[in-house]
Coordinates of C-alpha atoms (C1' of nucleotides) in Angstrom, one line a residue:
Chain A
X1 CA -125.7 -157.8 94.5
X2 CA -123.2 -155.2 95.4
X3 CA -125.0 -151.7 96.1
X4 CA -122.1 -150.1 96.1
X5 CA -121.4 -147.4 93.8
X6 CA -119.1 -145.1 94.9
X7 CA -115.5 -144.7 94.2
X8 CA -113.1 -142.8 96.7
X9 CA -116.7 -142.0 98.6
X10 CA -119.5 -140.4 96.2
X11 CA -118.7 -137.1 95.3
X12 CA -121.7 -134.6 96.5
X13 CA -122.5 -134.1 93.6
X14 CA -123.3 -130.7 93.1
X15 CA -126.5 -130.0 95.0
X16 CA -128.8 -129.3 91.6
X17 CA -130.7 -126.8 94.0
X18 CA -134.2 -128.2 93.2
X19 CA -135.4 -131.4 94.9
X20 CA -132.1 -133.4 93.9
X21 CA -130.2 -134.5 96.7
X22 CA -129.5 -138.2 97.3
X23 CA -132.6 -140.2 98.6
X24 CA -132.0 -143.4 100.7
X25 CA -133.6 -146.9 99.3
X26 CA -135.6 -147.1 101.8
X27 CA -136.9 -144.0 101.9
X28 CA -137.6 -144.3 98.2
X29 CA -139.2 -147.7 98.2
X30 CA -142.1 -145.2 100.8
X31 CA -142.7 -143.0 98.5
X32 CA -145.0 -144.7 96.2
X33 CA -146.4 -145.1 99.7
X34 CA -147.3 -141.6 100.3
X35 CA -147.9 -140.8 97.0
X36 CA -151.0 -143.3 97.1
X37 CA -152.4 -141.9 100.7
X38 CA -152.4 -138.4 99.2
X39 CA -154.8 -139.5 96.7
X40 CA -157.3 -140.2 99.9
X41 CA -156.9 -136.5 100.7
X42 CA -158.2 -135.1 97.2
X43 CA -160.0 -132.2 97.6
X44 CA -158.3 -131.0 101.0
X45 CA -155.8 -128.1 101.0
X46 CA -153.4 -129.2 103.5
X47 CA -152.5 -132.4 105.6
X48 CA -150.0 -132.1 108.7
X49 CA -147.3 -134.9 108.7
X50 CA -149.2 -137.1 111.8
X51 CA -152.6 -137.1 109.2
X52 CA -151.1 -137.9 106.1
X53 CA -148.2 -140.9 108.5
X54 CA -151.3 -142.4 109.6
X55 CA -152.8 -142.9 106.2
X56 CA -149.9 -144.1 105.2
X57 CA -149.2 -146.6 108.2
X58 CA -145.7 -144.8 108.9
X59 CA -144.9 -142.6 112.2
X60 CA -145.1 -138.9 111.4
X61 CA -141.1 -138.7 112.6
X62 CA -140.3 -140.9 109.9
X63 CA -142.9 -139.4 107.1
X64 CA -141.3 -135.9 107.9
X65 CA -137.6 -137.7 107.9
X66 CA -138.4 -139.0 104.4
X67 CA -139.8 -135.6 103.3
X68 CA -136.9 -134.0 104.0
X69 CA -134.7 -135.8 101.4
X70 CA -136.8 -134.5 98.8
X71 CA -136.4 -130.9 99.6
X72 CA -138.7 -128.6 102.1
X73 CA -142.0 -128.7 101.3
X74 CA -144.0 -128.3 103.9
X75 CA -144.9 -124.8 106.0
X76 CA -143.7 -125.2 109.8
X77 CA -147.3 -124.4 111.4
X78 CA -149.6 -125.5 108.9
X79 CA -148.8 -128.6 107.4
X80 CA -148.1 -130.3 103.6
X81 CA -150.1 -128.4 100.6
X82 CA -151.7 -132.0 99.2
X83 CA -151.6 -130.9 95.7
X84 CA -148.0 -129.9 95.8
X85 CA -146.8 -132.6 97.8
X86 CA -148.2 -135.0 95.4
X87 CA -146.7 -133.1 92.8
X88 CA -143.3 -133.0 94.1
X89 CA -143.1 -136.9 94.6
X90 CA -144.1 -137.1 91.4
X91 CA -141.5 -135.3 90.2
X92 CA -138.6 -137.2 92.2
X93 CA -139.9 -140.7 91.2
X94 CA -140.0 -139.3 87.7
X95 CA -143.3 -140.2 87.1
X96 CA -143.9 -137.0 84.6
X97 CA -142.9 -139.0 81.9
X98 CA -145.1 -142.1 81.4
X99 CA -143.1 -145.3 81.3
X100 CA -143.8 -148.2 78.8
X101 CA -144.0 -151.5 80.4
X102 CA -143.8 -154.9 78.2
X103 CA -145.2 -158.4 80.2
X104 CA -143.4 -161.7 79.6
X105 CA -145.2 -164.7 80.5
X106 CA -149.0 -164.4 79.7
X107 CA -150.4 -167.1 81.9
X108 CA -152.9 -166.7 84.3
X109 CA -150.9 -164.1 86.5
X110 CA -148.9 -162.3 83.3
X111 CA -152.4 -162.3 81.9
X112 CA -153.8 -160.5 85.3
X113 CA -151.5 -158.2 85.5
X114 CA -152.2 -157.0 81.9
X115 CA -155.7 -156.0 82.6
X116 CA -154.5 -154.7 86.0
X117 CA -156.6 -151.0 85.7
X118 CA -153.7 -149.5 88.3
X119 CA -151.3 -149.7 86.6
X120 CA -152.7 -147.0 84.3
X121 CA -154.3 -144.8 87.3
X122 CA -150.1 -145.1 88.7
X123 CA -148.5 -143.6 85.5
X124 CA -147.5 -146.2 83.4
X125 CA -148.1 -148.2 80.1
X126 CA -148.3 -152.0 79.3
X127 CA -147.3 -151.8 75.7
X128 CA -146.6 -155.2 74.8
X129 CA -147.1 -159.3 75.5
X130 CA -145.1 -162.0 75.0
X131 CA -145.4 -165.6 75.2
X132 CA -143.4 -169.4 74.1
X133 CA -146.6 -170.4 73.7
X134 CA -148.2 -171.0 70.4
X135 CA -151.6 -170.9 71.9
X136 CA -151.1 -167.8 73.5
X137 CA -149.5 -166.0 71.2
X138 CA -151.5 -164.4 68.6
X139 CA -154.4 -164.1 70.7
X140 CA -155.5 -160.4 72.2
X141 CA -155.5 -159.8 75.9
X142 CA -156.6 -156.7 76.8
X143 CA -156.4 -155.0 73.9
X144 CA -153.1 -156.2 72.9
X145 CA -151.7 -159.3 70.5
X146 CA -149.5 -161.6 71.9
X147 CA -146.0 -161.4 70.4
X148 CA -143.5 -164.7 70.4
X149 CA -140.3 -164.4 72.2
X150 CA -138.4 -163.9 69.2
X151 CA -140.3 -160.4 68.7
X152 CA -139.2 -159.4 72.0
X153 CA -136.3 -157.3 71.3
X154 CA -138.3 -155.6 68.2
X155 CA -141.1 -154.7 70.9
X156 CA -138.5 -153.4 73.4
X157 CA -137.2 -150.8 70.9
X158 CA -140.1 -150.2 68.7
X159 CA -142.6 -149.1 72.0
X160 CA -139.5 -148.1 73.6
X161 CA -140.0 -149.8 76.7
X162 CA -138.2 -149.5 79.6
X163 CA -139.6 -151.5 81.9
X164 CA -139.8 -155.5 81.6
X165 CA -142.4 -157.7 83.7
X166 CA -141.4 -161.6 84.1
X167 CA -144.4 -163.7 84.9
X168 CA -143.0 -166.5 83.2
X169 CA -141.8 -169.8 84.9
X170 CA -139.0 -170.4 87.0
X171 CA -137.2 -172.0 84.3
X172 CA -137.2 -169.6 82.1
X173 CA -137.0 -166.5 84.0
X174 CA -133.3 -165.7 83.7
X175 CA -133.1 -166.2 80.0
X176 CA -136.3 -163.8 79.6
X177 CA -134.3 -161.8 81.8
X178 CA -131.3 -161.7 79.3
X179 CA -133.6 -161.1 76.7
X180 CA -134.9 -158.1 78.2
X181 CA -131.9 -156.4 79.1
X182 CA -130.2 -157.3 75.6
X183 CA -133.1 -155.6 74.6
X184 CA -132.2 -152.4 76.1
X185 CA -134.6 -152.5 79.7
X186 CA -133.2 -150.4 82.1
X187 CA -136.0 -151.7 85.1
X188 CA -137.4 -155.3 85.9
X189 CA -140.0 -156.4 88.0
X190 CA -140.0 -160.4 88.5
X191 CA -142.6 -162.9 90.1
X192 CA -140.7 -165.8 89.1
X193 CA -139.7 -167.9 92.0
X194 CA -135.4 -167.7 91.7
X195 CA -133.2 -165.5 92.2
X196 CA -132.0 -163.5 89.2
X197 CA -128.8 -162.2 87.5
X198 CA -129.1 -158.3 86.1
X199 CA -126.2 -156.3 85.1
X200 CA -125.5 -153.3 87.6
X201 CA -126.8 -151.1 85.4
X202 CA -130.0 -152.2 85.2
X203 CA -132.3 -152.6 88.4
X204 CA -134.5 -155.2 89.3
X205 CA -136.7 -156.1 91.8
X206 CA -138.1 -159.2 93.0
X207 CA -141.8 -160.3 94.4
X208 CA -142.2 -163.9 95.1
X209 CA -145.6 -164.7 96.5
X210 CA -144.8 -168.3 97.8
X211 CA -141.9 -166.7 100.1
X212 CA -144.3 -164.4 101.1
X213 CA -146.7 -166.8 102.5
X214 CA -143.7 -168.3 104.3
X215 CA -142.6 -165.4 105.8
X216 CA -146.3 -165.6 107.4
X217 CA -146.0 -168.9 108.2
X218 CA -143.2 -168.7 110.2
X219 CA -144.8 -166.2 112.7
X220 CA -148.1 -168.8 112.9
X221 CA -146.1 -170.7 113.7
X222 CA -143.9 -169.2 116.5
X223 CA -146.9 -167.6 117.6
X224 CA -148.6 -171.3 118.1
X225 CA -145.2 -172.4 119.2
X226 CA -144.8 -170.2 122.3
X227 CA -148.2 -171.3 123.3
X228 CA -149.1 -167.8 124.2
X229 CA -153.2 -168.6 124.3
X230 CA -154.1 -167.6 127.4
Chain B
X1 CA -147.0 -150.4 112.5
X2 CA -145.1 -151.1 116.1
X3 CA -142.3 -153.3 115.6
X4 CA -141.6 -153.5 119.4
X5 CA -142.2 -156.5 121.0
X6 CA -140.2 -155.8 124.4
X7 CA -141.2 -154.6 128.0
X8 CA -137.6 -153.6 129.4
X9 CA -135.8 -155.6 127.1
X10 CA -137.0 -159.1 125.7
X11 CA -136.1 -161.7 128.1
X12 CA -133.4 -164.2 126.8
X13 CA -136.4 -166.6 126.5
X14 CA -135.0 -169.9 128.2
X15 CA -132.5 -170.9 124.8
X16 CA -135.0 -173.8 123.9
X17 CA -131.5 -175.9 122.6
X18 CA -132.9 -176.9 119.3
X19 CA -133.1 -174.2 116.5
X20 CA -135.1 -171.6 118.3
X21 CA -133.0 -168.3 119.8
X22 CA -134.3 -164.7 117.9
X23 CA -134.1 -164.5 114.3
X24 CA -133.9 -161.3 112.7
X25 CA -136.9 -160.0 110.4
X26 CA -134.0 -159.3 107.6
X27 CA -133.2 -162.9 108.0
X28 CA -136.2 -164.6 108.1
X29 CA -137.3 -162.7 104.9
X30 CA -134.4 -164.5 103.5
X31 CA -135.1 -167.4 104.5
X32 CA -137.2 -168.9 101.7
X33 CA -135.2 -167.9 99.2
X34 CA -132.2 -170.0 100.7
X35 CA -135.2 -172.9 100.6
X36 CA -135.1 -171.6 97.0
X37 CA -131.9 -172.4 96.2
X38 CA -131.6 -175.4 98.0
X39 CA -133.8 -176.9 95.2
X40 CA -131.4 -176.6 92.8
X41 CA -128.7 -178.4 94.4
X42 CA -131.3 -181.7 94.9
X43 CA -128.9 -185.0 94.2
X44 CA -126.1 -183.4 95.3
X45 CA -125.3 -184.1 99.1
X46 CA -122.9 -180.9 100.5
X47 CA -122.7 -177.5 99.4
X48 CA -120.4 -174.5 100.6
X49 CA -121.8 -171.2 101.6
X50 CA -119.9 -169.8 98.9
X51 CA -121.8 -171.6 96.6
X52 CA -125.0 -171.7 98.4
X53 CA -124.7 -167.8 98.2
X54 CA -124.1 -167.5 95.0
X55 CA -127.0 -169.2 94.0
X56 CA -129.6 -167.4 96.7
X57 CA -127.6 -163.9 95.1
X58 CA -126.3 -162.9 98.6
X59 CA -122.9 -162.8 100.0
X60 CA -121.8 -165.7 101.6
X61 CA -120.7 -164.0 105.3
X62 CA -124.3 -163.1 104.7
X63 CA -125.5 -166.4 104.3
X64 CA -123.6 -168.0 107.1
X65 CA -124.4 -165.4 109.3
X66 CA -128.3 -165.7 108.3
X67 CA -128.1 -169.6 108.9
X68 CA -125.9 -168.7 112.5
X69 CA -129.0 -167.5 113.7
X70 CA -130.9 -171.1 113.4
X71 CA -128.2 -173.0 114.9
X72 CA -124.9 -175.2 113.6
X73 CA -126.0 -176.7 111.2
X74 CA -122.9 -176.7 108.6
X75 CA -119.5 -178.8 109.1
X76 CA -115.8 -176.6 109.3
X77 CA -114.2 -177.7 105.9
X78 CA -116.6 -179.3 104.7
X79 CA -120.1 -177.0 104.0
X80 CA -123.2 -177.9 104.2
X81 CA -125.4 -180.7 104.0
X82 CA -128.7 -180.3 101.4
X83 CA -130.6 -182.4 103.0
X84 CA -130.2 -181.8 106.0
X85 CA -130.2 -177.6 105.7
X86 CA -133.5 -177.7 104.1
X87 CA -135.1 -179.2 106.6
X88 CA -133.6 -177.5 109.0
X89 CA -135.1 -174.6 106.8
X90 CA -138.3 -175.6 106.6
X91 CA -138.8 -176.7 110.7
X92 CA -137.7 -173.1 111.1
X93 CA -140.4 -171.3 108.8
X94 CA -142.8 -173.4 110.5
X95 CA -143.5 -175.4 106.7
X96 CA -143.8 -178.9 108.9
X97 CA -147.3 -178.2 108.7
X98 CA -149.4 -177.4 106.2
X99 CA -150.8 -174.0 106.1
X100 CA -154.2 -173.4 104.5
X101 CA -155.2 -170.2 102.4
X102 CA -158.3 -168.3 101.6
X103 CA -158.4 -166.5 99.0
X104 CA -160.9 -163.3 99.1
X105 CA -161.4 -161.2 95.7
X106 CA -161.7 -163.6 92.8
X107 CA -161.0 -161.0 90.1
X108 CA -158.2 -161.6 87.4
X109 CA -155.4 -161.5 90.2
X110 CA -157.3 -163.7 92.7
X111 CA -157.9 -166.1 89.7
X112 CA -154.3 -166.4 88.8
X113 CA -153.6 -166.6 92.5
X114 CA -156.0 -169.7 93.3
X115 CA -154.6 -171.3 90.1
X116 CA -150.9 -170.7 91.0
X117 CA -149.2 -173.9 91.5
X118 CA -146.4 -172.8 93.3
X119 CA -147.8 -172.5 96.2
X120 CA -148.8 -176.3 97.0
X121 CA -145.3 -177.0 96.0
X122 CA -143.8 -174.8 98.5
X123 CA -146.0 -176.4 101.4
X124 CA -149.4 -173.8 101.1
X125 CA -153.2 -175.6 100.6
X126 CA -156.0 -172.8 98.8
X127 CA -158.7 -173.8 100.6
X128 CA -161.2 -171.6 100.2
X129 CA -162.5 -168.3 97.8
X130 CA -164.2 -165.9 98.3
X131 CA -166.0 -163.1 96.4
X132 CA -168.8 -160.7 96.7
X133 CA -169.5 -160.4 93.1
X134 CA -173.2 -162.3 92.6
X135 CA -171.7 -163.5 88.9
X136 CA -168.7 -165.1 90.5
X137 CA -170.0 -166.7 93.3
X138 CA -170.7 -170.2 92.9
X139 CA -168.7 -170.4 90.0
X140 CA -165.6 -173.1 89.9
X141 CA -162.1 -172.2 89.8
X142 CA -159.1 -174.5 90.1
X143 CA -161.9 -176.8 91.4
X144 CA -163.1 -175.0 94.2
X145 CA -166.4 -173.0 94.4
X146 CA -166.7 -169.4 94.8
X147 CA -168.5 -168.5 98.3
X148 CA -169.7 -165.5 99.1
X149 CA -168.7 -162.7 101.3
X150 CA -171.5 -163.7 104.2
X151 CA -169.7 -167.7 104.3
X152 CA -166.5 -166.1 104.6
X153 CA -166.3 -166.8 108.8
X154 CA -167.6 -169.9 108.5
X155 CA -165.0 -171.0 105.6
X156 CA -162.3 -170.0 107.8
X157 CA -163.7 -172.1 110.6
X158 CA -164.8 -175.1 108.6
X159 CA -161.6 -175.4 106.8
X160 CA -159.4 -174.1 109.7
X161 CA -157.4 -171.7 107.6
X162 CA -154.7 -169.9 108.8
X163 CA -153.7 -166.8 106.5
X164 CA -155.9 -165.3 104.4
X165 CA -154.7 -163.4 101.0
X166 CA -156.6 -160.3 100.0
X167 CA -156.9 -159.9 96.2
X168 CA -159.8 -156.8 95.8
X169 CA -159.9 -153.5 95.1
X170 CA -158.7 -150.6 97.6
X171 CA -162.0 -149.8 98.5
X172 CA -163.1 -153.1 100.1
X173 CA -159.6 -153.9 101.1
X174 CA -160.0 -152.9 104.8
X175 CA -163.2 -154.0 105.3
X176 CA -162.1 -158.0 104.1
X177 CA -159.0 -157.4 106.6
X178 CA -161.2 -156.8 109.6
X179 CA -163.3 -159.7 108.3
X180 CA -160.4 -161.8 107.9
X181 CA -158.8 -160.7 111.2
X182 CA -162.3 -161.5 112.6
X183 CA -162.9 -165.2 111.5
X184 CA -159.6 -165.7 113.1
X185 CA -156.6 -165.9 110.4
X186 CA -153.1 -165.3 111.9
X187 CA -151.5 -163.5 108.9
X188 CA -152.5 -161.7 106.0
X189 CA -150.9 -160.9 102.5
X190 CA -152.4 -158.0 101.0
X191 CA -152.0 -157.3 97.3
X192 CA -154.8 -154.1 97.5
X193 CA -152.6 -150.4 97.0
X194 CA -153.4 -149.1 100.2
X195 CA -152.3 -149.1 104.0
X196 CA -154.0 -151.8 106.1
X197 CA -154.5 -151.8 109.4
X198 CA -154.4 -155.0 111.3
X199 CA -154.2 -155.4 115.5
X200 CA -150.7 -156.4 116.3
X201 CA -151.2 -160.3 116.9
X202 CA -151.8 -160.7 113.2
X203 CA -148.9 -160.8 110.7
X204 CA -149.2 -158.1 107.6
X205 CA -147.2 -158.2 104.6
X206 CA -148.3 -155.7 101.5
X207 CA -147.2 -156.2 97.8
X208 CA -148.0 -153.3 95.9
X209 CA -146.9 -154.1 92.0
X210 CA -148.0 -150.9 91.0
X211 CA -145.5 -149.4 93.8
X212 CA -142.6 -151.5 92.5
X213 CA -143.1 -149.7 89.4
X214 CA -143.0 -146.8 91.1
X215 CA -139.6 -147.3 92.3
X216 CA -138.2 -149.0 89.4
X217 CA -139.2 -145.4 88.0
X218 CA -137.1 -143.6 90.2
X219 CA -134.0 -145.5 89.2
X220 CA -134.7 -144.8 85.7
X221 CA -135.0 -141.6 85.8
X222 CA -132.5 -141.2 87.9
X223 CA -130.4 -142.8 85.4
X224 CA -131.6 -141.0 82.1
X225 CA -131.6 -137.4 84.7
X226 CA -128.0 -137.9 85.2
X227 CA -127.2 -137.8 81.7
X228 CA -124.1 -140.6 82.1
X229 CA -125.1 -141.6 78.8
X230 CA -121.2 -141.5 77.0
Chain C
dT1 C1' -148.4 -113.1 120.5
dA2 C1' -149.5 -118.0 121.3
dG3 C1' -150.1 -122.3 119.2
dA4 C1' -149.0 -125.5 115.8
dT5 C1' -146.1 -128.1 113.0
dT6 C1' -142.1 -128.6 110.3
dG7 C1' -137.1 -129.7 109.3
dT8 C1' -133.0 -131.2 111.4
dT9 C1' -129.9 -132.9 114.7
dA10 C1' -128.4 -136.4 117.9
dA11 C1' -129.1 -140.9 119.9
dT12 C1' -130.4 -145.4 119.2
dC13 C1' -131.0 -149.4 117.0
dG14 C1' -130.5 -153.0 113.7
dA15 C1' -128.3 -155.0 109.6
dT16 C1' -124.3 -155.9 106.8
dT17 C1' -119.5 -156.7 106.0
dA18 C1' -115.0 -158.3 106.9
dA19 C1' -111.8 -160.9 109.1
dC20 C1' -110.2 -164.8 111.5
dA21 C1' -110.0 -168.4 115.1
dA22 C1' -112.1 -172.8 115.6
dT23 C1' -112.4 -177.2 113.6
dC24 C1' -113.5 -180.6 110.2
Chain D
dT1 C1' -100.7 -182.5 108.7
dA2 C1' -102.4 -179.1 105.3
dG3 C1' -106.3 -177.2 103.2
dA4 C1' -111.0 -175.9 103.4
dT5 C1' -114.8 -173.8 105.3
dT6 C1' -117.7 -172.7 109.1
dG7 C1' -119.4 -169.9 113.1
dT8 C1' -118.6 -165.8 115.5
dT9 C1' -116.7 -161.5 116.8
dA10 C1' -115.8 -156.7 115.9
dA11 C1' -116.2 -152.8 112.8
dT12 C1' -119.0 -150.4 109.7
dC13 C1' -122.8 -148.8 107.8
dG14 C1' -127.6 -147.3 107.2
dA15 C1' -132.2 -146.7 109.0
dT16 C1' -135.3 -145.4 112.7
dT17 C1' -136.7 -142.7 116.6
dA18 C1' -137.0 -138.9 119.6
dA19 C1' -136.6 -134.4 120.8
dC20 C1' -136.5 -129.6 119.8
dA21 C1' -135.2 -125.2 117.7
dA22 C1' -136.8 -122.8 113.8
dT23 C1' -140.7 -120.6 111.9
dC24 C1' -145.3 -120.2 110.0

DNA sequence: TAGATTGTTAATCGATTAACAATC
DNA sequence: TAGATTGTTAATCGATTAACAATC
């Protein structure tokens, strides 16, 4: 869980001009963010950075802070060209080259998020399923046969995936995990409930629903706690 | 999206002796996960925060720092006790009482949401589901029936739900918060790709899978941009 | 030119890490 | 007592906010 990764302190890397430069997490994990509230300006020319921050449910100070990572694409005086801006993030999360995405885990969620219609409308590709299950696999869920586990590696490189979704059981998430990165995944996305184990190489990130719902619950109940009904 | 919760600065709030004082938002989020891993060290009666870490995937000066802020509830030389930490855990989040969840947007998603197990496990009831679809409603799914979008108040009322978990498309997304937000729920978890807006007393949190995606993009291209291929 | 709005700088704030004194 | 491990303090790091000079 070390995000380190410089050395003697990361060299600054020859500023490659365009809209390189390095771009903070968390400004990164926004993004996707803005990308989406552009969409809601279709049509429109230009946005100003307090329109667009309010779509996005940011403050325009940090929308414009973010922005400026990328590189300067915005006129002083007028605003954000939409259909450049959009562009442009595009370009930095790399989404010009569509990714292929393979699902492990075909139960009920693996098996939503296969016929999940944005995923398509975002850029990117489910190109395989895979199941234990002898029931499941075999069978076509939108559009695509279920593989067994042993296929996985074959899938990885013959769709040349680079993405890997676990939606498998807490039991058996790390050693899909493995799986996936011995198969040559360079990204995964995990709903299993436990923590995982990646090389650094490869990135993962992590959405458990349950600890989201306890997350809420602890503000019920502090907010019921302080007694603060009138 | 105001974070602030202070007038001149938050009053020390009259140190309630038991586990209360402030506990960071980074913390709290990682709460559940430490709930998590506590699981897996059922049967055995102390653990260190070395090892506790380790099994969460944080540091340990993390972890002890993170568990500082709930009170003292490890022993010098010795570590922690299992038993006694979880609980401790769980009184913090507020998981001493049952919350109860409606569901709203029964599509593939809300299906596998209503059917996940998980969440009764980690302390969370589905009470109720929601759906304005006329070929859904009324239907059964993990044994409870599908009401429509007009009972929606009432099943908030009637079954004295607490957080409500939004599960449709963008389009409607807003429109099921401010119902949601209306009938009374205290927190919301959205999975709809778009910015919600939500009056400050009620708790937000927004996965966006597609988003992830999004990012785990970045990184790969990132990667396969910098060429550090041999 | 006058008005608008960006891009950037500086100040603040919060979160993480490291180290160690307290103590079991 | 000696060894282990916490809880806390101080140092570092990164992220957010506010303000404004640059400039369209």
């Amino acid at each position: 869980m070390d995000t380190q990764r410089t050395g003697p302190r990361a060299a600054p890397r020859v500023r490659t001009n365009g809209p390189a430069r390095e771009v903070p997490p968390s400004t990164v994990a926004r993004l996707p963010g803005y990308l989406r509230a552009l969409q809601g300006f279709e049509g429109v020319v230009t946005t100003s950075s307090d329109e667009l921050a309010d779509a996005a449910g940011v403050t325009p100070a940090q929308l414009r802070k973010d922005l400026s990572f990328l590189g300067s694409y915005g006129r002083r005086g007028v605003g954000y060209d939409v259909e450049h801006l959009s562009e442009q993030i595009g370009v930095v999360l790399g989404l010009k080259t569509q990714r292929r995405v393979v699902i492990v885990g075909i139960g009920n969620l693996g098996h939503a998020l296969a016929s999940y219609s944005v995923f398509a409308e975002r850029g990117f590709a489910v190109v395989g399923l895979v199941d234990t299950d002898p029931a499941v696999v075999g069978t076509s869920v939108a559009g695509l046969v279920v593989q067994p586990s042993e296929g996985l590696a074959d899938l990885v490189r013959t769709t040349d995936a680079t993405i890997g979704i676990i939606a498998t059981p807490a039991a058996s998430a790390q050693a899909v995990c493995d799986a996936l990165v011995g198969a040559g995944v360079v990204g995964i996305l995990t709903f299993a409930p436990r923590a995982l184990r990646v090389p650094e190489n490869v990135d993962l990130r992590a959405v458990d629903v349950a600890s989201e719902l306890q997350i809420l619950a602890f503000h019920d109940h502090r907010r019921a706690g302080t007694g603060d009904s009138a």
